[in-house]
mmCIF file of C-alpha atoms in Angstrom:
data_model
loop_
_atom_site.group_PDB
_atom_site.id
_atom_site.type_symbol
_atom_site.label_atom_id
_atom_site.label_comp_id
_atom_site.label_asym_id
_atom_site.label_seq_id
_atom_site.Cartn_x
_atom_site.Cartn_y
_atom_site.Cartn_z
ATOM 1 C CA MET G 1 -14.197 15.266 -29.503
ATOM 2 C CA VAL G 2 -12.823 13.841 -26.251
ATOM 3 C CA PRO G 3 -15.489 13.422 -23.516
ATOM 4 C CA GLN G 4 -14.813 15.848 -20.662
ATOM 5 C CA ARG G 5 -14.734 13.445 -17.729
ATOM 6 C CA VAL G 6 -12.502 11.377 -15.499
ATOM 7 C CA SER G 7 -13.887 7.870 -15.127
ATOM 8 C CA LEU G 8 -11.077 5.905 -13.533
ATOM 9 C CA ILE G 9 -7.805 6.728 -11.793
ATOM 10 C CA THR G 10 -5.138 4.030 -11.487
ATOM 11 C CA ILE G 11 -2.320 4.286 -8.977
ATOM 12 C CA GLY G 12 0.666 2.133 -9.854
ATOM 13 C CA ALA G 13 1.470 0.222 -6.665
ATOM 14 C CA PHE G 14 4.955 -0.898 -5.690
ATOM 15 C CA ASP G 15 3.463 -3.060 -2.892
ATOM 16 C CA LEU G 16 -0.149 -3.737 -3.858
ATOM 17 C CA PRO G 17 -1.159 -5.656 -0.683
ATOM 18 C CA ALA G 18 0.143 -2.906 1.620
ATOM 19 C CA LEU G 19 -1.410 -0.097 -0.418
ATOM 20 C CA ARG G 20 -4.717 -1.973 -0.661
ATOM 21 C CA LEU G 21 -4.738 -2.460 3.120
ATOM 22 C CA PHE G 22 -4.236 1.278 3.677
ATOM 23 C CA TYR G 23 -7.301 2.183 1.593
ATOM 24 C CA GLN G 24 -9.316 -0.586 3.251
ATOM 25 C CA GLN G 25 -8.335 0.862 6.655
ATOM 26 C CA LEU G 26 -9.806 4.184 5.548
ATOM 27 C CA GLY G 27 -13.106 2.306 5.400
ATOM 28 C CA TRP G 28 -13.220 2.167 1.601
ATOM 29 C CA ALA G 29 -14.986 -0.909 0.246
ATOM 30 C CA GLU G 30 -13.656 -2.762 -2.794
ATOM 31 C CA LEU G 31 -15.798 -3.768 -5.719
ATOM 32 C CA ASP G 32 -16.418 -7.438 -6.442
ATOM 33 C CA PHE G 33 -14.139 -7.546 -9.472
ATOM 34 C CA SER G 34 -11.016 -6.780 -7.432
ATOM 35 C CA SER G 35 -8.487 -9.610 -7.471
ATOM 36 C CA ASP G 36 -5.140 -10.530 -5.923
ATOM 37 C CA THR G 37 -3.408 -8.328 -8.503
ATOM 38 C CA TYR G 38 -5.920 -5.496 -8.920
ATOM 39 C CA ALA G 39 -7.912 -3.479 -6.391
ATOM 40 C CA VAL G 40 -10.939 -1.376 -7.326
ATOM 41 C CA PHE G 41 -12.578 1.133 -4.975
ATOM 42 C CA ASN G 42 -15.788 2.942 -5.902
ATOM 43 C CA THR G 43 -15.628 6.614 -5.016
ATOM 44 C CA ALA G 44 -18.244 9.253 -5.771
ATOM 45 C CA GLY G 45 -18.281 9.157 -9.564
ATOM 46 C CA VAL G 46 -14.764 7.817 -10.213
ATOM 47 C CA LEU G 47 -13.269 4.360 -9.771
ATOM 48 C CA LEU G 48 -9.912 4.329 -7.970
ATOM 49 C CA THR G 49 -7.813 1.319 -8.908
ATOM 50 C CA LEU G 50 -4.501 -0.037 -7.666
ATOM 51 C CA PHE G 51 -2.380 -2.034 -10.108
ATOM 52 C CA PRO G 52 1.239 -3.239 -9.873
ATOM 53 C CA VAL G 53 3.416 -0.395 -11.145
ATOM 54 C CA SER G 54 5.594 -2.685 -13.275
ATOM 55 C CA GLU G 55 2.537 -4.082 -15.071
ATOM 56 C CA LEU G 56 1.098 -0.604 -15.527
ATOM 57 C CA ALA G 57 4.374 0.572 -17.086
ATOM 58 C CA ASP G 58 4.484 -2.470 -19.383
ATOM 59 C CA ASP G 59 0.890 -1.881 -20.451
ATOM 60 C CA ALA G 60 1.572 1.787 -21.228
ATOM 61 C CA GLY G 61 4.929 1.060 -22.840
ATOM 62 C CA VAL G 62 6.888 3.343 -20.533
ATOM 63 C CA GLU G 63 9.862 3.054 -18.209
ATOM 64 C CA ILE G 64 9.385 3.382 -14.437
ATOM 65 C CA LYS G 65 11.174 6.489 -13.187
ATOM 66 C CA GLN G 66 9.544 6.751 -9.773
ATOM 67 C CA SER G 67 9.881 4.867 -6.517
ATOM 68 C CA ALA G 68 7.691 4.524 -3.464
ATOM 69 C CA GLU G 69 10.005 6.959 -1.649
ATOM 70 C CA ILE G 70 9.423 9.864 -4.062
ATOM 71 C CA TYR G 71 6.363 12.105 -4.091
ATOM 72 C CA ASN G 72 4.575 11.999 -7.421
ATOM 73 C CA ASN G 73 3.628 15.134 -9.324
ATOM 74 C CA VAL G 74 -0.126 14.585 -9.049
ATOM 75 C CA THR G 75 -2.406 15.373 -6.127
ATOM 76 C CA LEU G 76 -5.758 13.676 -5.711
ATOM 77 C CA ALA G 77 -8.435 15.353 -3.606
ATOM 78 C CA ILE G 78 -11.223 14.334 -1.283
ATOM 79 C CA ASN G 79 -13.617 17.247 -0.951
ATOM 80 C CA VAL G 80 -16.032 17.189 1.963
ATOM 81 C CA GLU G 81 -19.227 19.013 2.902
ATOM 82 C CA THR G 82 -18.135 20.708 6.170
ATOM 83 C CA PRO G 83 -14.889 21.997 7.705
ATOM 84 C CA GLU G 84 -15.264 19.508 10.573
ATOM 85 C CA LEU G 85 -15.166 16.621 8.104
ATOM 86 C CA VAL G 86 -11.638 17.649 7.054
ATOM 87 C CA ASP G 87 -10.432 17.118 10.620
ATOM 88 C CA ALA G 88 -12.360 13.854 11.014
ATOM 89 C CA ALA G 89 -10.983 12.462 7.743
ATOM 90 C CA ILE G 90 -7.408 13.386 8.661
ATOM 91 C CA ALA G 91 -7.782 11.692 12.058
ATOM 92 C CA LYS G 92 -8.925 8.479 10.327
ATOM 93 C CA ILE G 93 -6.139 8.730 7.735
ATOM 94 C CA GLN G 94 -3.539 9.161 10.476
ATOM 95 C CA GLU G 95 -4.986 6.168 12.348
ATOM 96 C CA ALA G 96 -4.696 4.084 9.141
ATOM 97 C CA GLY G 97 -1.010 4.970 8.768
ATOM 98 C CA GLY G 98 -1.180 7.881 6.341
ATOM 99 C CA LYS G 99 1.578 10.482 6.555
ATOM 100 C CA ILE G 100 0.040 13.832 7.431
ATOM 101 C CA LEU G 101 1.988 16.450 5.508
ATOM 102 C CA ARG G 102 -0.082 19.455 6.531
ATOM 103 C CA MET G 103 -2.503 19.388 9.425
ATOM 104 C CA PRO G 104 -5.952 20.897 8.805
ATOM 105 C CA THR G 105 -5.758 24.667 8.531
ATOM 106 C CA GLU G 106 -7.841 27.519 7.237
ATOM 107 C CA ALA G 107 -7.006 28.077 3.560
ATOM 108 C CA PHE G 108 -6.209 31.444 2.010
ATOM 109 C CA TRP G 109 -9.132 30.873 -0.395
ATOM 110 C CA GLY G 110 -11.679 30.639 2.440
ATOM 111 C CA GLY G 111 -11.957 26.904 3.044
ATOM 112 C CA ARG G 112 -10.191 24.322 5.185
ATOM 113 C CA THR G 113 -7.491 22.030 3.832
ATOM 114 C CA SER G 114 -4.992 19.353 4.774
ATOM 115 C CA TYR G 115 -2.545 17.125 2.899
ATOM 116 C CA PHE G 116 -1.445 13.541 3.402
ATOM 117 C CA ALA G 117 0.557 10.889 1.596
ATOM 118 C CA ASP G 118 -0.446 7.242 1.349
ATOM 119 C CA PRO G 119 2.191 4.560 2.116
ATOM 120 C CA GLU G 120 3.717 4.989 -1.367
ATOM 121 C CA ASN G 121 3.809 8.792 -1.215
ATOM 122 C CA ASN G 122 0.846 9.452 -3.486
ATOM 123 C CA LEU G 123 -0.343 12.922 -2.473
ATOM 124 C CA TRP G 124 -3.894 13.610 -1.382
ATOM 125 C CA GLU G 125 -5.659 16.757 -0.231
ATOM 126 C CA VAL G 126 -8.701 16.726 2.030
ATOM 127 C CA ALA G 127 -10.573 19.983 1.609
ATOM 128 C CA TRP G 128 -13.752 21.841 2.378
ATOM 129 C CA ASN G 129 -14.673 24.634 -0.011
ATOM 130 C CA PRO G 130 -17.648 26.717 1.147
ATOM 131 C CA SER G 131 -18.908 27.077 -2.419
ATOM 132 C CA SER G 132 -18.691 23.372 -3.360
ATOM 133 C CA VAL G 133 -21.815 21.702 -4.692
ATOM 134 C CA PHE G 134 -22.203 17.909 -4.502
ATOM 135 C CA ASN G 135 -24.683 15.697 -6.342
ATOM 136 C CA ASP G 136 -26.759 12.984 -4.663
ATOM 137 C CA SER G 137 -23.963 10.420 -4.973
ATOM 138 C CA GLY G 138 -21.426 12.693 -3.250
ATOM 139 C CA ALA G 139 -19.518 13.753 -6.385
ATOM 140 C CA MET G 140 -18.456 17.405 -6.395
ATOM 141 C CA ILE G 141 -20.014 19.004 -9.454
ATOM 142 C CA LYS G 142 -18.837 22.604 -9.040
ATOM 143 C CA PHE G 143 -17.204 25.055 -6.680
#
């Protein structure tokens, strides 16, 4: 059986220092075992890591077919506890240099949502879902 969990997400970085700086400017703190070639941010329940894309491809044994100019086919999400927090997060993301792709709007499913891209076009959603439930550490456990 495969455990049903996501423990760590790694974004392959084309320019690790610039991408690291963006996440630092969001106010995200790095863990002590980050290094010059690897950044680790602790989020609610999942570690987000940044690793040079060429080294990630070598490690996985694959060929790089993306570039920093192309949107990837994965969207990561930051879910928040109130609709106002969507707007506040997007304001901070814009201040840090994120590309706002969709300003905060009411969603057809009853929440509030917005999309942005980091400096290497990794897609993120910031969303409030009125039925979301978070645990004590801030991890969303159901909606």
